[in-house]
Amino acid sequence: MVAANLTGAFLCTQQPFTLMKSQQPRGGRIINDGSISATTPRPNSAPYTATKHVITGLTKSTALDGRPFDIACGQIDIGNAATEMTARMSSGVLQANGEIASEPTIPAEHVARAVVYMAGLPLEANVLTMTAVISRRRG
């Protein structure tokens, strides 16, 4: 998990950043995949939650360091996108209070539209963080 969520995110930020600094015209946009778990963790999720906190630090540092080079960096925090991986949410998952409860999911199409919005902004504008959740319950 650390290799994918932490090392992978670092390398997938570092390499484009280097390219964006040297290309003509210079600049570009990096959008990192965070998680609502960084602000609303689940029980027994310390490793995953910790890696998502790191993504927030990476995003903020990259956004700051990228300013002189016209590089914008933002993060989308997704809460329960409707995928095969989250299908179990409807049958119930452990909550912070110890109960098992079902959780709604947000259609992946909605998340995609949010990312397209972030990507479509001019480089002088940046959405540093965006949280995409369904309008019911968690988050």
mmCIF file of N, CA and C in Angstrom:
data_model
loop_
_atom_site.group_PDB
_atom_site.id
_atom_site.type_symbol
_atom_site.label_atom_id
_atom_site.label_comp_id
_atom_site.label_asym_id
_atom_site.label_seq_id
_atom_site.Cartn_x
_atom_site.Cartn_y
_atom_site.Cartn_z
ATOM 1 N N MET A 1 0.821 -1.187 0.000
ATOM 2 C CA MET A 1 0.000 0.000 0.000
ATOM 3 C C MET A 1 0.868 1.256 0.000
ATOM 4 N N VAL A 2 1.912 1.273 0.808
ATOM 5 C CA VAL A 2 2.800 2.437 0.852
ATOM 6 C C VAL A 2 3.477 2.633 -0.501
ATOM 7 N N ALA A 3 3.891 1.543 -1.128
ATOM 8 C CA ALA A 3 4.552 1.656 -2.434
ATOM 9 C C ALA A 3 3.621 2.291 -3.461
ATOM 10 N N ALA A 4 2.385 1.850 -3.517
ATOM 11 C CA ALA A 4 1.446 2.387 -4.506
ATOM 12 C C ALA A 4 0.979 3.790 -4.143
ATOM 13 N N ASN A 5 0.507 3.965 -2.918
ATOM 14 C CA ASN A 5 -0.102 5.237 -2.531
ATOM 15 C C ASN A 5 0.895 6.345 -2.261
ATOM 16 N N LEU A 6 2.078 6.005 -1.798
ATOM 17 C CA LEU A 6 3.062 7.021 -1.427
ATOM 18 C C LEU A 6 4.165 7.142 -2.468
ATOM 19 N N THR A 7 4.921 6.082 -2.658
ATOM 20 C CA THR A 7 6.022 6.137 -3.622
ATOM 21 C C THR A 7 5.488 6.384 -5.027
ATOM 22 N N GLY A 8 4.411 5.707 -5.391
ATOM 23 C CA GLY A 8 3.816 5.898 -6.713
ATOM 24 C C GLY A 8 3.379 7.331 -6.943
ATOM 25 N N ALA A 9 2.702 7.915 -5.966
ATOM 26 C CA ALA A 9 2.248 9.301 -6.101
ATOM 27 C C ALA A 9 3.424 10.264 -6.186
ATOM 28 N N PHE A 10 4.453 10.021 -5.390
ATOM 29 C CA PHE A 10 5.633 10.888 -5.431
ATOM 30 C C PHE A 10 6.278 10.844 -6.814
ATOM 31 N N LEU A 11 6.495 9.650 -7.341
ATOM 32 C CA LEU A 11 7.137 9.523 -8.654
ATOM 33 C C LEU A 11 6.257 10.076 -9.777
ATOM 34 N N CYS A 12 4.942 9.879 -9.652
ATOM 35 C CA CYS A 12 4.021 10.387 -10.672
ATOM 36 C C CYS A 12 3.811 11.894 -10.565
ATOM 37 N N THR A 13 4.335 12.513 -9.542
ATOM 38 C CA THR A 13 4.366 13.971 -9.427
ATOM 39 C C THR A 13 5.735 14.492 -9.838
ATOM 40 N N GLN A 14 6.779 13.846 -9.380
ATOM 41 C CA GLN A 14 8.148 14.301 -9.637
ATOM 42 C C GLN A 14 8.478 14.338 -11.128
ATOM 43 N N GLN A 15 8.168 13.288 -11.842
ATOM 44 C CA GLN A 15 8.550 13.211 -13.251
ATOM 45 C C GLN A 15 7.826 14.251 -14.109
ATOM 46 N N PRO A 16 6.499 14.392 -14.024
ATOM 47 C CA PRO A 16 5.840 15.445 -14.802
ATOM 48 C C PRO A 16 6.291 16.851 -14.391
ATOM 49 N N PHE A 17 6.545 17.043 -13.096
ATOM 50 C CA PHE A 17 6.992 18.353 -12.620
ATOM 51 C C PHE A 17 8.284 18.747 -13.331
ATOM 52 N N THR A 18 9.230 17.815 -13.392
ATOM 53 C CA THR A 18 10.510 18.078 -14.061
ATOM 54 C C THR A 18 10.286 18.407 -15.532
ATOM 55 N N LEU A 19 9.441 17.655 -16.198
ATOM 56 C CA LEU A 19 9.140 17.896 -17.608
ATOM 57 C C LEU A 19 8.451 19.243 -17.804
ATOM 58 N N MET A 20 7.470 19.548 -16.969
ATOM 59 C CA MET A 20 6.715 20.794 -17.098
ATOM 60 C C MET A 20 7.589 22.023 -16.883
ATOM 61 N N LYS A 21 8.604 21.898 -16.036
ATOM 62 C CA LYS A 21 9.528 23.018 -15.807
ATOM 63 C C LYS A 21 10.351 23.330 -17.049
ATOM 64 N N SER A 22 10.708 22.317 -17.814
ATOM 65 C CA SER A 22 11.644 22.522 -18.919
ATOM 66 C C SER A 22 10.982 22.648 -20.287
ATOM 67 N N GLN A 23 9.721 22.281 -20.408
ATOM 68 C CA GLN A 23 9.075 22.334 -21.723
ATOM 69 C C GLN A 23 8.750 23.769 -22.117
ATOM 70 N N GLN A 24 8.514 23.980 -23.394
ATOM 71 C CA GLN A 24 8.088 25.284 -23.897
ATOM 72 C C GLN A 24 6.779 25.110 -24.652
ATOM 73 N N PRO A 25 5.715 25.803 -24.313
ATOM 74 C CA PRO A 25 5.630 26.666 -23.138
ATOM 75 C C PRO A 25 5.670 25.821 -21.859
ATOM 76 N N ARG A 26 6.257 26.413 -20.837
ATOM 77 C CA ARG A 26 6.406 25.672 -19.589
ATOM 78 C C ARG A 26 5.084 25.654 -18.832
ATOM 79 N N GLY A 27 5.023 24.781 -17.868
ATOM 80 C CA GLY A 27 3.852 24.709 -17.002
ATOM 81 C C GLY A 27 2.982 23.499 -17.283
ATOM 82 N N GLY A 28 1.959 23.368 -16.466
ATOM 83 C CA GLY A 28 1.014 22.271 -16.588
ATOM 84 C C GLY A 28 0.250 22.082 -15.294
ATOM 85 N N ARG A 29 -0.510 21.017 -15.245
ATOM 86 C CA ARG A 29 -1.344 20.757 -14.069
ATOM 87 C C ARG A 29 -1.201 19.302 -13.641
ATOM 88 N N ILE A 30 -1.062 19.107 -12.355
ATOM 89 C CA ILE A 30 -1.007 17.779 -11.748
ATOM 90 C C ILE A 30 -2.209 17.667 -10.817
ATOM 91 N N ILE A 31 -2.960 16.584 -10.950
ATOM 92 C CA ILE A 31 -4.100 16.342 -10.060
ATOM 93 C C ILE A 31 -3.847 15.030 -9.328
ATOM 94 N N ASN A 32 -3.696 15.121 -8.026
ATOM 95 C CA ASN A 32 -3.425 13.945 -7.200
ATOM 96 C C ASN A 32 -4.722 13.323 -6.693
ATOM 97 N N ASP A 33 -4.691 12.028 -6.519
ATOM 98 C CA ASP A 33 -5.831 11.258 -6.035
ATOM 99 C C ASP A 33 -5.707 11.077 -4.528
ATOM 100 N N GLY A 34 -6.440 11.895 -3.792
ATOM 101 C CA GLY A 34 -6.446 11.774 -2.342
ATOM 102 C C GLY A 34 -7.566 10.844 -1.909
ATOM 103 N N SER A 35 -8.112 11.090 -0.755
ATOM 104 C CA SER A 35 -9.223 10.279 -0.258
ATOM 105 C C SER A 35 -9.899 11.009 0.888
ATOM 106 N N ILE A 36 -11.190 10.814 0.980
ATOM 107 C CA ILE A 36 -11.917 11.363 2.118
ATOM 108 C C ILE A 36 -11.409 10.746 3.422
ATOM 109 N N SER A 37 -10.758 9.600 3.322
ATOM 110 C CA SER A 37 -10.221 8.946 4.523
ATOM 111 C C SER A 37 -9.149 9.772 5.221
ATOM 112 N N ALA A 38 -8.547 10.717 4.519
ATOM 113 C CA ALA A 38 -7.550 11.579 5.163
ATOM 114 C C ALA A 38 -8.198 12.511 6.183
ATOM 115 N N THR A 39 -9.489 12.816 5.999
ATOM 116 C CA THR A 39 -10.183 13.682 6.952
ATOM 117 C C THR A 39 -11.239 12.930 7.757
ATOM 118 N N THR A 40 -11.755 11.842 7.202
ATOM 119 C CA THR A 40 -12.761 11.026 7.876
ATOM 120 C C THR A 40 -12.325 9.570 7.780
ATOM 121 N N PRO A 41 -11.371 9.164 8.624
ATOM 122 C CA PRO A 41 -10.840 7.800 8.498
ATOM 123 C C PRO A 41 -11.849 6.732 8.906
ATOM 124 N N ARG A 42 -11.595 5.545 8.424
ATOM 125 C CA ARG A 42 -12.389 4.373 8.788
ATOM 126 C C ARG A 42 -11.669 3.618 9.906
ATOM 127 N N PRO A 43 -12.406 2.819 10.672
ATOM 128 C CA PRO A 43 -11.747 1.969 11.668
ATOM 129 C C PRO A 43 -10.752 1.018 10.994
ATOM 130 N N ASN A 44 -9.660 0.767 11.672
ATOM 131 C CA ASN A 44 -8.648 -0.193 11.211
ATOM 132 C C ASN A 44 -8.028 0.178 9.861
ATOM 133 N N SER A 45 -7.851 1.464 9.602
ATOM 134 C CA SER A 45 -7.329 1.901 8.300
ATOM 135 C C SER A 45 -6.080 2.768 8.424
ATOM 136 N N ALA A 46 -5.342 2.636 9.510
ATOM 137 C CA ALA A 46 -4.199 3.528 9.746
ATOM 138 C C ALA A 46 -3.201 3.569 8.588
ATOM 139 N N PRO A 47 -2.766 2.457 8.021
ATOM 140 C CA PRO A 47 -1.795 2.551 6.920
ATOM 141 C C PRO A 47 -2.346 3.325 5.718
ATOM 142 N N TYR A 48 -3.566 2.993 5.307
ATOM 143 C CA TYR A 48 -4.174 3.681 4.166
ATOM 144 C C TYR A 48 -4.370 5.166 4.473
ATOM 145 N N THR A 49 -4.934 5.456 5.636
ATOM 146 C CA THR A 49 -5.185 6.842 6.024
ATOM 147 C C THR A 49 -3.892 7.643 6.076
ATOM 148 N N ALA A 50 -2.840 7.068 6.610
ATOM 149 C CA ALA A 50 -1.549 7.767 6.679
ATOM 150 C C ALA A 50 -1.030 8.105 5.290
ATOM 151 N N THR A 51 -1.152 7.169 4.343
ATOM 152 C CA THR A 51 -0.655 7.467 2.995
ATOM 153 C C THR A 51 -1.463 8.578 2.345
ATOM 154 N N LYS A 52 -2.732 8.669 2.653
ATOM 155 C CA LYS A 52 -3.557 9.722 2.054
ATOM 156 C C LYS A 52 -3.272 11.085 2.692
ATOM 157 N N HIS A 53 -2.855 11.103 3.945
ATOM 158 C CA HIS A 53 -2.386 12.355 4.545
ATOM 159 C C HIS A 53 -1.131 12.841 3.820
ATOM 160 N N VAL A 54 -0.266 11.916 3.477
ATOM 161 C CA VAL A 54 0.960 12.270 2.756
ATOM 162 C C VAL A 54 0.623 12.889 1.404
ATOM 163 N N ILE A 55 -0.409 12.396 0.730
ATOM 164 C CA ILE A 55 -0.807 12.952 -0.566
ATOM 165 C C ILE A 55 -1.180 14.423 -0.409
ATOM 166 N N THR A 56 -1.852 14.761 0.671
ATOM 167 C CA THR A 56 -2.212 16.163 0.909
ATOM 168 C C THR A 56 -0.965 17.024 1.060
ATOM 169 N N GLY A 57 0.014 16.569 1.807
ATOM 170 C CA GLY A 57 1.268 17.315 1.944
ATOM 171 C C GLY A 57 2.001 17.433 0.628
ATOM 172 N N LEU A 58 2.040 16.357 -0.136
ATOM 173 C CA LEU A 58 2.680 16.377 -1.450
ATOM 174 C C LEU A 58 1.986 17.372 -2.372
ATOM 175 N N THR A 59 0.674 17.371 -2.360
ATOM 176 C CA THR A 59 -0.094 18.288 -3.207
ATOM 177 C C THR A 59 0.187 19.739 -2.843
ATOM 178 N N LYS A 60 0.130 20.064 -1.569
ATOM 179 C CA LYS A 60 0.352 21.450 -1.143
ATOM 180 C C LYS A 60 1.776 21.905 -1.436
ATOM 181 N N SER A 61 2.752 21.041 -1.198
ATOM 182 C CA SER A 61 4.152 21.394 -1.483
ATOM 183 C C SER A 61 4.378 21.576 -2.977
ATOM 184 N N THR A 62 3.804 20.693 -3.776
ATOM 185 C CA THR A 62 3.959 20.793 -5.225
ATOM 186 C C THR A 62 3.289 22.051 -5.756
ATOM 187 N N ALA A 63 2.112 22.377 -5.234
ATOM 188 C CA ALA A 63 1.429 23.600 -5.662
ATOM 189 C C ALA A 63 2.280 24.830 -5.352
ATOM 190 N N LEU A 64 2.885 24.852 -4.190
ATOM 191 C CA LEU A 64 3.742 25.973 -3.799
ATOM 192 C C LEU A 64 5.007 26.030 -4.651
ATOM 193 N N ASP A 65 5.687 24.897 -4.776
ATOM 194 C CA ASP A 65 6.938 24.859 -5.540
ATOM 195 C C ASP A 65 6.713 25.076 -7.032
ATOM 196 N N GLY A 66 5.523 24.779 -7.512
ATOM 197 C CA GLY A 66 5.244 24.928 -8.938
ATOM 198 C C GLY A 66 4.890 26.332 -9.378
ATOM 199 N N ARG A 67 4.533 27.197 -8.462
ATOM 200 C CA ARG A 67 4.112 28.555 -8.833
ATOM 201 C C ARG A 67 5.088 29.280 -9.751
ATOM 202 N N PRO A 68 6.389 29.301 -9.452
ATOM 203 C CA PRO A 68 7.307 30.041 -10.331
ATOM 204 C C PRO A 68 7.418 29.449 -11.740
ATOM 205 N N PHE A 69 6.921 28.229 -11.928
ATOM 206 C CA PHE A 69 7.068 27.542 -13.214
ATOM 207 C C PHE A 69 5.728 27.330 -13.918
ATOM 208 N N ASP A 70 4.679 28.013 -13.451
ATOM 209 C CA ASP A 70 3.332 27.877 -14.015
ATOM 210 C C ASP A 70 2.814 26.440 -13.924
ATOM 211 N N ILE A 71 3.151 25.783 -12.833
ATOM 212 C CA ILE A 71 2.672 24.424 -12.591
ATOM 213 C C ILE A 71 1.653 24.484 -11.458
ATOM 214 N N ALA A 72 0.434 24.080 -11.760
ATOM 215 C CA ALA A 72 -0.624 24.020 -10.754
ATOM 216 C C ALA A 72 -0.753 22.577 -10.272
ATOM 217 N N CYS A 73 -1.060 22.414 -9.008
ATOM 218 C CA CYS A 73 -1.251 21.068 -8.458
ATOM 219 C C CYS A 73 -2.449 21.088 -7.523
ATOM 220 N N GLY A 74 -3.359 20.166 -7.729
ATOM 221 C CA GLY A 74 -4.533 20.044 -6.883
ATOM 222 C C GLY A 74 -4.755 18.593 -6.502
ATOM 223 N N GLN A 75 -5.756 18.389 -5.680
ATOM 224 C CA GLN A 75 -6.054 17.050 -5.164
ATOM 225 C C GLN A 75 -7.552 16.856 -5.132
ATOM 226 N N ILE A 76 -8.003 15.690 -5.550
ATOM 227 C CA ILE A 76 -9.413 15.344 -5.392
ATOM 228 C C ILE A 76 -9.520 14.240 -4.348
ATOM 229 N N ASP A 77 -10.351 14.479 -3.366
ATOM 230 C CA ASP A 77 -10.617 13.503 -2.306
ATOM 231 C C ASP A 77 -11.976 12.882 -2.597
ATOM 232 N N ILE A 78 -11.968 11.611 -2.880
ATOM 233 C CA ILE A 78 -13.181 10.922 -3.299
ATOM 234 C C ILE A 78 -13.701 10.078 -2.146
ATOM 235 N N GLY A 79 -14.981 10.167 -1.914
ATOM 236 C CA GLY A 79 -15.632 9.343 -0.898
ATOM 237 C C GLY A 79 -16.541 8.309 -1.534
ATOM 238 N N ASN A 80 -16.122 7.065 -1.536
ATOM 239 C CA ASN A 80 -16.947 5.947 -1.992
ATOM 240 C C ASN A 80 -17.431 6.069 -3.435
ATOM 241 N N ALA A 81 -16.509 6.217 -4.373
ATOM 242 C CA ALA A 81 -16.898 6.176 -5.783
ATOM 243 C C ALA A 81 -17.482 4.800 -6.083
ATOM 244 N N ALA A 82 -18.530 4.766 -6.875
ATOM 245 C CA ALA A 82 -19.211 3.510 -7.198
ATOM 246 C C ALA A 82 -18.358 2.680 -8.159
ATOM 247 N N THR A 83 -17.656 1.704 -7.609
ATOM 248 C CA THR A 83 -16.813 0.795 -8.388
ATOM 249 C C THR A 83 -17.009 -0.619 -7.847
ATOM 250 N N GLU A 84 -16.393 -1.589 -8.494
ATOM 251 C CA GLU A 84 -16.460 -2.959 -7.975
ATOM 252 C C GLU A 84 -15.898 -3.029 -6.558
ATOM 253 N N MET A 85 -14.857 -2.247 -6.298
ATOM 254 C CA MET A 85 -14.215 -2.273 -4.986
ATOM 255 C C MET A 85 -15.151 -1.787 -3.875
ATOM 256 N N THR A 86 -16.047 -0.864 -4.189
ATOM 257 C CA THR A 86 -16.931 -0.304 -3.156
ATOM 258 C C THR A 86 -18.321 -0.930 -3.157
ATOM 259 N N ALA A 87 -18.541 -1.956 -3.954
ATOM 260 C CA ALA A 87 -19.864 -2.592 -4.014
ATOM 261 C C ALA A 87 -20.304 -3.098 -2.643
ATOM 262 N N ARG A 88 -19.344 -3.493 -1.810
ATOM 263 C CA ARG A 88 -19.673 -4.018 -0.480
ATOM 264 C C ARG A 88 -20.252 -2.950 0.446
ATOM 265 N N MET A 89 -20.104 -1.682 0.099
ATOM 266 C CA MET A 89 -20.596 -0.599 0.963
ATOM 267 C C MET A 89 -22.102 -0.699 1.185
ATOM 268 N N SER A 90 -22.845 -1.149 0.185
ATOM 269 C CA SER A 90 -24.302 -1.207 0.325
ATOM 270 C C SER A 90 -24.750 -2.265 1.333
ATOM 271 N N SER A 91 -23.933 -3.298 1.546
ATOM 272 C CA SER A 91 -24.312 -4.329 2.518
ATOM 273 C C SER A 91 -23.832 -4.008 3.927
ATOM 274 N N GLY A 92 -23.042 -2.953 4.065
ATOM 275 C CA GLY A 92 -22.629 -2.501 5.384
ATOM 276 C C GLY A 92 -21.150 -2.666 5.663
ATOM 277 N N VAL A 93 -20.581 -1.631 6.260
ATOM 278 C CA VAL A 93 -19.169 -1.627 6.648
ATOM 279 C C VAL A 93 -19.042 -1.049 8.054
ATOM 280 N N LEU A 94 -17.962 -1.387 8.709
ATOM 281 C CA LEU A 94 -17.721 -0.932 10.076
ATOM 282 C C LEU A 94 -17.607 0.590 10.128
ATOM 283 N N GLN A 95 -18.307 1.194 11.084
ATOM 284 C CA GLN A 95 -18.289 2.634 11.284
ATOM 285 C C GLN A 95 -17.455 2.972 12.522
ATOM 286 N N ALA A 96 -17.147 4.248 12.695
ATOM 287 C CA ALA A 96 -16.331 4.692 13.831
ATOM 288 C C ALA A 96 -16.984 4.366 15.176
ATOM 289 N N ASN A 97 -18.315 4.323 15.210
ATOM 290 C CA ASN A 97 -19.014 4.023 16.465
ATOM 291 C C ASN A 97 -19.145 2.521 16.729
ATOM 292 N N GLY A 98 -18.557 1.692 15.862
ATOM 293 C CA GLY A 98 -18.587 0.252 16.043
ATOM 294 C C GLY A 98 -19.743 -0.450 15.359
ATOM 295 N N GLU A 99 -20.682 0.311 14.848
ATOM 296 C CA GLU A 99 -21.823 -0.290 14.153
ATOM 297 C C GLU A 99 -21.451 -0.647 12.717
ATOM 298 N N ILE A 100 -22.230 -1.541 12.142
ATOM 299 C CA ILE A 100 -22.134 -1.867 10.721
ATOM 300 C C ILE A 100 -23.282 -1.132 10.036
ATOM 301 N N ALA A 101 -22.970 -0.322 9.046
ATOM 302 C CA ALA A 101 -24.002 0.442 8.348
ATOM 303 C C ALA A 101 -23.672 0.516 6.862
ATOM 304 N N SER A 102 -24.733 0.551 6.055
ATOM 305 C CA SER A 102 -24.522 0.707 4.618
ATOM 306 C C SER A 102 -24.129 2.158 4.332
ATOM 307 N N GLU A 103 -23.372 2.340 3.262
ATOM 308 C CA GLU A 103 -22.947 3.679 2.855
ATOM 309 C C GLU A 103 -23.265 3.880 1.384
ATOM 310 N N PRO A 104 -23.747 5.060 1.035
ATOM 311 C CA PRO A 104 -24.014 5.340 -0.376
ATOM 312 C C PRO A 104 -22.707 5.531 -1.145
ATOM 313 N N THR A 105 -22.789 5.384 -2.447
ATOM 314 C CA THR A 105 -21.622 5.620 -3.305
ATOM 315 C C THR A 105 -21.953 6.709 -4.314
ATOM 316 N N ILE A 106 -20.921 7.365 -4.805
ATOM 317 C CA ILE A 106 -21.083 8.414 -5.801
ATOM 318 C C ILE A 106 -20.729 7.833 -7.170
ATOM 319 N N PRO A 107 -21.575 8.043 -8.176
ATOM 320 C CA PRO A 107 -21.256 7.528 -9.508
ATOM 321 C C PRO A 107 -19.899 8.048 -9.994
ATOM 322 N N ALA A 108 -19.116 7.162 -10.564
ATOM 323 C CA ALA A 108 -17.783 7.532 -11.051
ATOM 324 C C ALA A 108 -17.856 8.657 -12.081
ATOM 325 N N GLU A 109 -18.957 8.743 -12.816
ATOM 326 C CA GLU A 109 -19.115 9.810 -13.812
ATOM 327 C C GLU A 109 -19.088 11.191 -13.155
ATOM 328 N N HIS A 110 -19.663 11.296 -11.958
ATOM 329 C CA HIS A 110 -19.649 12.580 -11.241
ATOM 330 C C HIS A 110 -18.225 12.955 -10.851
ATOM 331 N N VAL A 111 -17.465 11.968 -10.401
ATOM 332 C CA VAL A 111 -16.069 12.209 -10.035
ATOM 333 C C VAL A 111 -15.287 12.630 -11.269
ATOM 334 N N ALA A 112 -15.520 11.962 -12.383
ATOM 335 C CA ALA A 112 -14.820 12.303 -13.627
ATOM 336 C C ALA A 112 -15.109 13.744 -14.040
ATOM 337 N N ARG A 113 -16.353 14.177 -13.910
ATOM 338 C CA ARG A 113 -16.681 15.568 -14.265
ATOM 339 C C ARG A 113 -15.957 16.558 -13.358
ATOM 340 N N ALA A 114 -15.803 16.210 -12.090
ATOM 341 C CA ALA A 114 -15.072 17.087 -11.167
ATOM 342 C C ALA A 114 -13.609 17.205 -11.578
ATOM 343 N N VAL A 115 -12.999 16.083 -11.963
ATOM 344 C CA VAL A 115 -11.598 16.108 -12.398
ATOM 345 C C VAL A 115 -11.459 16.906 -13.690
ATOM 346 N N VAL A 116 -12.390 16.734 -14.620
ATOM 347 C CA VAL A 116 -12.350 17.496 -15.876
ATOM 348 C C VAL A 116 -12.457 18.991 -15.584
ATOM 349 N N TYR A 117 -13.297 19.369 -14.629
ATOM 350 C CA TYR A 117 -13.389 20.778 -14.245
ATOM 351 C C TYR A 117 -12.043 21.293 -13.742
ATOM 352 N N MET A 118 -11.427 20.549 -12.831
ATOM 353 C CA MET A 118 -10.126 20.959 -12.291
ATOM 354 C C MET A 118 -9.096 21.088 -13.408
ATOM 355 N N ALA A 119 -9.068 20.108 -14.296
ATOM 356 C CA ALA A 119 -8.074 20.088 -15.373
ATOM 357 C C ALA A 119 -8.287 21.210 -16.377
ATOM 358 N N GLY A 120 -9.524 21.653 -16.537
ATOM 359 C CA GLY A 120 -9.842 22.659 -17.543
ATOM 360 C C GLY A 120 -9.592 24.094 -17.132
ATOM 361 N N LEU A 121 -9.222 24.327 -15.899
ATOM 362 C CA LEU A 121 -8.960 25.696 -15.451
ATOM 363 C C LEU A 121 -7.675 26.226 -16.074
ATOM 364 N N PRO A 122 -7.597 27.539 -16.294
ATOM 365 C CA PRO A 122 -6.312 28.103 -16.728
ATOM 366 C C PRO A 122 -5.286 27.936 -15.607
ATOM 367 N N LEU A 123 -4.017 27.893 -15.966
ATOM 368 C CA LEU A 123 -2.979 27.604 -14.972
ATOM 369 C C LEU A 123 -2.868 28.650 -13.868
ATOM 370 N N GLU A 124 -3.378 29.850 -14.107
ATOM 371 C CA GLU A 124 -3.319 30.843 -13.026
ATOM 372 C C GLU A 124 -4.417 30.618 -11.989
ATOM 373 N N ALA A 125 -5.286 29.650 -12.225
ATOM 374 C CA ALA A 125 -6.326 29.279 -11.263
ATOM 375 C C ALA A 125 -6.098 27.828 -10.846
ATOM 376 N N ASN A 126 -6.351 27.544 -9.576
ATOM 377 C CA ASN A 126 -6.117 26.191 -9.088
ATOM 378 C C ASN A 126 -7.156 25.818 -8.041
ATOM 379 N N VAL A 127 -7.673 24.620 -8.149
ATOM 380 C CA VAL A 127 -8.466 24.033 -7.077
ATOM 381 C C VAL A 127 -7.484 23.193 -6.278
ATOM 382 N N LEU A 128 -7.065 23.687 -5.128
ATOM 383 C CA LEU A 128 -6.060 22.983 -4.334
ATOM 384 C C LEU A 128 -6.596 21.652 -3.826
ATOM 385 N N THR A 129 -7.813 21.662 -3.293
ATOM 386 C CA THR A 129 -8.451 20.414 -2.867
ATOM 387 C C THR A 129 -9.930 20.462 -3.218
ATOM 388 N N MET A 130 -10.446 19.329 -3.619
ATOM 389 C CA MET A 130 -11.871 19.179 -3.889
ATOM 390 C C MET A 130 -12.287 17.836 -3.303
ATOM 391 N N THR A 131 -13.436 17.825 -2.648
ATOM 392 C CA THR A 131 -13.959 16.584 -2.096
ATOM 393 C C THR A 131 -15.224 16.218 -2.850
ATOM 394 N N ALA A 132 -15.265 15.000 -3.373
ATOM 395 C CA ALA A 132 -16.425 14.520 -4.120
ATOM 396 C C ALA A 132 -17.077 13.387 -3.337
ATOM 397 N N VAL A 133 -18.287 13.646 -2.840
ATOM 398 C CA VAL A 133 -19.041 12.637 -2.095
ATOM 399 C C VAL A 133 -20.489 12.684 -2.551
ATOM 400 N N ILE A 134 -21.212 11.632 -2.250
ATOM 401 C CA ILE A 134 -22.642 11.632 -2.502
ATOM 402 C C ILE A 134 -23.277 12.543 -1.450
ATOM 403 N N SER A 135 -24.378 13.146 -1.744
ATOM 404 C CA SER A 135 -24.984 14.152 -0.862
ATOM 405 C C SER A 135 -25.715 13.570 0.338
ATOM 406 N N ARG A 136 -25.490 12.310 0.635
ATOM 407 C CA ARG A 136 -26.136 11.685 1.793
ATOM 408 C C ARG A 136 -25.072 11.059 2.672
ATOM 409 N N ARG A 137 -25.213 11.196 3.963
ATOM 410 C CA ARG A 137 -24.441 10.495 4.989
ATOM 411 C C ARG A 137 -22.988 10.888 5.116
ATOM 412 N N ARG A 138 -22.065 9.926 4.938
ATOM 413 C CA ARG A 138 -20.639 10.104 5.286
ATOM 414 C C ARG A 138 -20.032 11.315 4.590
ATOM 415 N N GLY A 139 -19.149 12.035 5.303
ATOM 416 C CA GLY A 139 -18.432 13.150 4.712
ATOM 417 C C GLY A 139 -18.980 14.399 5.132
#
